Amino acid sequence: MAHLHYTISPHSRDAHLFEVTLEISQPAKGAQIVSLPRWIPGSYLMREFARHIISLSAVDSRGAALAVEKTGMSSWRVATGKGATRLSYRVYAFDLSVRTAYLDQTRGFFNGSSVFLAVSGQEMHPHQVTILSGDCPNGWKVATTLPRTHGKRWGFGEFCADNYDALVDHPVELGEFDVVKFKACGVPHAVILSGRHQADLKRLARDLKAICETQIRFFGEPAPFSEYLFLTAVVGDGYGGLEHRDSTALICSRGDLPLPDDASTSAGYRQFLGLSSHEYFHSWNVKRIKPAAFAPYQLDKENPTRLLWAFEGLTSYYDDLMLVRSGLTDPATYLQQLGETITSVWRTPGQRWQSLEDASFDAWTKYYRQDENSPNSLVSYYTQGSLVGLALDLTIRTRTNNQKSLDTVMLALWEQFGRHWDKRGEGISETAWERIACDATGLDLRADFQRWLREPGVPELAPLLATIGVEWQNRPPQSASDKGGSWVEQPKAGNAFLGARHTTDNGQIRITHVLNDSPAEQAGLAAGDILVALDGLRLTPANLESRLQSYPVGSRVTLHRFRRDELLTSKLPIKTNIQPTIALRLTAGKPHPILADWLGLATND
Ligand code: ZN
């Protein structure tokens, strides 16, 4: 069989360069096309990784140079000579995100989609990889779920992926990282922590084990992988994650990890656990249960699908829910988080215009390319999708007297599409998801799907929550920083508000987004404006809120601002902030049986 063999090594940590070779034992007759993906699955934006390839040359088996010609933004034609073709190239790697590649004195990281050229026509062949230590110091190790064929665990060595799709779905971490091992339902798992930290490793292992076991049992043993890695880059300030079939690449802030001797759960740590839970859930929901648009991924162009809400939104719904079912978040805290999510969705002006299906389909050009008008024109298929998940779950539970739930639908999808994905490679068509939900639950949900997915607007959750014993409060915001979630017994009337988002820029207030129908819009503010004075008195980031409150509602106050270098003057109407602010709480007394089952609470009857 034709043979593909890559070697990769850190060529220069100082210049952030990986050196890669690719030997093609049987190149195509005449010329061989090779290419790099233009995007990475899980992150729906054309990123053009090929721009980081510095040099590319090729020789045949006798060492004679072969002509190399660029044929597209990410592809090359390499003349075929005598015998095998050997390509050599360098890749610049200095992006700290989980999406590309990174190399410096402290660590290395790469996704195959940034470093391994695909060989046209041979994508389904086995892809062999040798990871060499290059200019790394002694003590550097290798962490990846690429199947190993030679070398010791955590050592440099040889690996082999079944095909190109697999090759680019196992990211690799290099460095002197910590390894925190645990087993979940008997399957080896490890957290790889690279970067400086003082985290409580035992606690991390214990908490992640609880989440992983809850999820494996949710979909049913055995787990769909034989090992799993959380590849975690710890930095001063960072957040992000990308899912893969047997691993995830995460970036987190040092301060979010728990310290030894501190049993409390900070908001930052809960966010880290939520992120880990999210990416882990994707091992089932998007890496194996897939939309047809991703089966297979076409890495040379956008792969739009109207189903992203089901893969990102429902994964967002389950990520925090799994923390409750694992006992890591108590129901009151969960309801607070839910209240914050509902508040943020309700306050998004774009929910009046964009449906969830449109948000999914246009992710490539809208959600991933946000600008100053995005809050007015978009909804997030993550947060709004998670609320549709909640609406769907509670609707199914109440209409079937808790005999069925969204869990039933997820399990049906897993049985039909996920469990055998490795063999069948079949994805869900754009219309099949809804049909399977109706079939699995025995309910006619077509009108609900029409309203929640194809029309703008937020699902009505208050009546559904009331049915299972959760009270709903919609109150005025109690301060400019009130993001909802907390119940207020006797809320006061809202404060005056600007209705614009801003940032502090050199000690000045710089407007970043102006919300539709807000006082800021009525005063003519635009993104980029620097606020100077209100009523002739200087405005600062520290006094903006209190100054706004000092004028009576209904009055109009002179506002000075700079747009570029021009001073503009207008009247700001002083209005009460009536933006929705949602809080939830449990009704007193014994939990409703549906609620207890939904949150996985132990009941005593
Ligand atoms: Zn996700």
Tab-separated table of C-alpha atoms in Angstrom, residues 189-369:
chain	number	residue	atom	x	y	z
A	189	HIS	CA	-7.781	9.716	31.374
A	190	ALA	CA	-5.180	12.410	32.076
A	191	VAL	CA	-5.043	16.152	32.489
A	192	ILE	CA	-1.889	17.605	30.975
A	193	LEU	CA	-1.027	20.941	32.600
A	194	SER	CA	1.593	23.000	30.827
A	195	GLY	CA	2.618	26.424	32.057
A	196	ARG	CA	3.164	27.702	35.593
A	197	HIS	CA	0.510	26.845	38.152
A	198	GLN	CA	-0.013	25.801	41.772
A	199	ALA	CA	-3.184	23.819	41.198
A	200	ASP	CA	-4.529	21.133	43.509
A	201	LEU	CA	-3.951	18.174	41.172
A	202	LYS	CA	-5.820	15.631	43.313
A	203	ARG	CA	-8.914	17.806	43.304
A	204	LEU	CA	-8.714	18.311	39.535
A	205	ALA	CA	-8.536	14.549	39.020
A	206	ARG	CA	-11.422	13.912	41.428
A	207	ASP	CA	-13.743	16.532	39.932
A	208	LEU	CA	-13.015	15.682	36.298
A	209	LYS	CA	-13.454	11.982	37.030
A	210	ALA	CA	-16.936	12.718	38.371
A	211	ILE	CA	-17.860	14.664	35.213
A	212	CYS	CA	-16.414	12.044	32.855
A	213	GLU	CA	-18.154	9.137	34.581
A	214	THR	CA	-21.488	10.973	34.578
A	215	GLN	CA	-21.168	11.529	30.815
A	216	ILE	CA	-19.928	8.032	29.946
A	217	ARG	CA	-22.868	6.568	31.895
A	218	PHE	CA	-25.242	9.062	30.269
A	219	PHE	CA	-24.470	7.752	26.772
A	220	GLY	CA	-23.822	4.232	28.046
A	221	GLU	CA	-20.643	2.242	28.573
A	222	PRO	CA	-18.260	1.594	27.013
A	223	ALA	CA	-16.806	5.052	26.360
A	224	PRO	CA	-16.190	5.619	22.648
A	225	PHE	CA	-12.419	6.040	23.206
A	226	SER	CA	-9.737	3.889	24.820
A	227	GLU	CA	-8.027	6.896	26.456
A	228	TYR	CA	-8.759	10.610	26.810
A	229	LEU	CA	-6.536	13.659	27.387
A	230	PHE	CA	-7.357	17.182	28.570
A	231	LEU	CA	-4.403	19.110	27.056
A	232	THR	CA	-4.428	22.275	29.153
A	233	ALA	CA	-2.261	25.354	28.649
A	234	VAL	CA	-2.247	27.416	31.850
A	235	VAL	CA	-1.627	31.134	31.298
A	236	GLY	CA	-2.086	34.358	33.244
A	237	ASP	CA	-5.246	35.321	31.443
A	238	GLY	CA	-6.878	33.081	28.856
A	239	TYR	CA	-9.920	30.970	28.100
A	240	GLY	CA	-10.829	28.609	25.312
A	241	GLY	CA	-11.263	25.038	24.237
A	242	LEU	CA	-11.510	22.909	21.129
A	243	GLU	CA	-12.987	19.434	20.966
A	244	HIS	CA	-11.376	16.388	19.397
A	245	ARG	CA	-12.418	12.740	19.181
A	246	ASP	CA	-10.234	11.469	22.053
A	247	SER	CA	-8.949	14.677	23.612
A	248	THR	CA	-9.504	18.382	24.005
A	249	ALA	CA	-7.136	21.344	23.848
A	250	LEU	CA	-7.893	23.886	26.583
A	251	ILE	CA	-6.458	27.209	27.617
A	252	CYS	CA	-7.250	28.521	31.086
A	253	SER	CA	-6.270	31.222	33.528
A	254	ARG	CA	-3.938	30.233	36.351
A	255	GLY	CA	-6.259	31.867	38.877
A	256	ASP	CA	-9.197	29.696	37.803
A	257	LEU	CA	-7.564	26.469	38.982
A	258	PRO	CA	-8.198	25.392	42.602
A	259	LEU	CA	-5.398	25.792	45.135
A	260	PRO	CA	-4.469	23.046	47.595
A	261	ASP	CA	-6.223	23.377	50.980
A	262	ASP	CA	-9.056	25.397	49.473
A	263	ALA	CA	-12.196	23.307	49.212
A	264	SER	CA	-14.336	26.154	47.887
A	265	THR	CA	-15.408	26.376	44.241
A	266	SER	CA	-14.683	29.770	42.729
A	267	ALA	CA	-16.681	31.079	39.773
A	268	GLY	CA	-13.496	30.725	37.709
A	269	TYR	CA	-13.051	27.075	38.660
A	270	ARG	CA	-16.702	26.339	37.930
A	271	GLN	CA	-16.162	27.929	34.517
A	272	PHE	CA	-13.112	25.703	33.958
A	273	LEU	CA	-15.106	22.611	34.915
A	274	GLY	CA	-17.952	23.775	32.650
A	275	LEU	CA	-15.505	24.189	29.747
A	276	SER	CA	-14.009	20.745	30.368
A	277	SER	CA	-17.510	19.258	30.562
A	278	HIS	CA	-18.470	21.032	27.319
A	279	GLU	CA	-15.514	19.745	25.306
A	280	TYR	CA	-15.881	16.251	26.761
A	281	PHE	CA	-19.578	16.115	25.785
A	282	HIS	CA	-18.507	16.955	22.228
A	283	SER	CA	-16.704	13.557	22.111
A	284	TRP	CA	-20.216	12.231	21.549
A	285	ASN	CA	-22.129	15.258	20.246
A	286	VAL	CA	-20.306	16.520	17.111
A	287	LYS	CA	-17.242	14.262	16.980
A	288	ARG	CA	-19.368	11.103	16.525
A	289	ILE	CA	-22.990	12.277	16.293
A	290	LYS	CA	-22.355	14.678	13.389
A	291	PRO	CA	-24.292	16.821	10.976
A	292	ALA	CA	-24.115	15.472	7.418
A	293	ALA	CA	-22.293	18.705	6.523
A	294	PHE	CA	-19.329	17.437	8.606
A	295	ALA	CA	-19.385	13.831	7.377
A	296	PRO	CA	-16.766	14.108	6.149
A	297	TYR	CA	-15.376	17.559	6.878
A	298	GLN	CA	-14.408	19.401	3.727
A	299	LEU	CA	-11.415	21.387	4.860
A	300	ASP	CA	-10.982	23.483	1.711
A	301	LYS	CA	-14.230	25.456	2.060
A	302	GLU	CA	-16.928	26.525	4.507
A	303	ASN	CA	-19.204	23.675	5.690
A	304	PRO	CA	-22.373	25.500	6.783
A	305	THR	CA	-25.152	23.659	8.603
A	306	ARG	CA	-28.448	24.804	10.147
A	307	LEU	CA	-27.841	22.284	12.937
A	308	LEU	CA	-25.032	24.035	14.839
A	309	TRP	CA	-27.565	24.941	17.545
A	310	ALA	CA	-27.930	21.191	18.224
A	311	PHE	CA	-24.195	20.589	18.401
A	312	GLU	CA	-23.070	23.742	20.215
A	313	GLY	CA	-26.289	24.864	21.916
A	314	LEU	CA	-27.240	21.457	23.307
A	315	THR	CA	-23.625	20.811	24.315
A	316	SER	CA	-23.785	24.126	26.186
A	317	TYR	CA	-27.059	23.018	27.790
A	318	TYR	CA	-25.580	19.751	28.983
A	319	ASP	CA	-22.158	21.075	30.075
A	320	ASP	CA	-23.446	22.810	33.232
A	321	LEU	CA	-26.261	20.280	33.727
A	322	MET	CA	-23.643	17.510	33.917
A	323	LEU	CA	-21.918	19.421	36.736
A	324	VAL	CA	-25.179	19.317	38.725
A	325	ARG	CA	-25.729	15.644	37.942
A	326	SER	CA	-22.117	14.993	39.033
A	327	GLY	CA	-22.748	16.738	42.353
A	328	LEU	CA	-20.212	19.499	41.604
A	329	THR	CA	-22.783	22.304	41.334
A	330	ASP	CA	-25.733	22.598	43.717
A	331	PRO	CA	-29.200	23.250	42.254
A	332	ALA	CA	-29.355	26.843	43.547
A	333	THR	CA	-26.058	27.742	41.874
A	334	TYR	CA	-27.203	26.048	38.676
A	335	LEU	CA	-30.414	28.070	38.646
A	336	GLN	CA	-28.365	31.214	39.190
A	337	GLN	CA	-26.199	30.378	36.151
A	338	LEU	CA	-29.337	29.659	34.153
A	339	GLY	CA	-30.807	33.029	35.195
A	340	GLU	CA	-27.651	34.763	33.951
A	341	THR	CA	-27.820	32.966	30.603
A	342	ILE	CA	-31.514	33.800	30.161
A	343	THR	CA	-30.774	37.445	31.037
A	344	SER	CA	-27.987	37.721	28.490
A	345	VAL	CA	-30.151	36.187	25.731
A	346	TRP	CA	-33.177	38.349	26.538
A	347	ARG	CA	-31.017	41.474	26.492
A	348	THR	CA	-29.580	40.721	23.039
A	349	PRO	CA	-31.401	42.991	20.560
A	350	GLY	CA	-30.424	40.648	17.704
A	351	GLN	CA	-32.848	37.971	18.957
A	352	ARG	CA	-35.613	40.023	17.328
A	353	TRP	CA	-34.097	39.452	13.900
A	354	GLN	CA	-32.033	36.302	13.653
A	355	SER	CA	-33.471	32.804	14.023
A	356	LEU	CA	-31.413	30.041	15.563
A	357	GLU	CA	-31.136	28.175	12.266
A	358	ASP	CA	-29.902	31.304	10.528
A	359	ALA	CA	-27.417	31.918	13.352
A	360	SER	CA	-26.141	28.370	12.844
A	361	PHE	CA	-25.877	28.595	9.064
A	362	ASP	CA	-24.173	32.004	9.091
A	363	ALA	CA	-21.712	31.183	11.911
A	364	TRP	CA	-18.844	31.474	9.415
A	365	THR	CA	-19.572	35.035	8.395
A	366	LYS	CA	-21.420	36.409	11.415
A	367	TYR	CA	-20.805	34.744	14.797
A	368	TYR	CA	-17.114	34.177	14.039
A	369	ARG	CA	-16.679	37.636	12.488
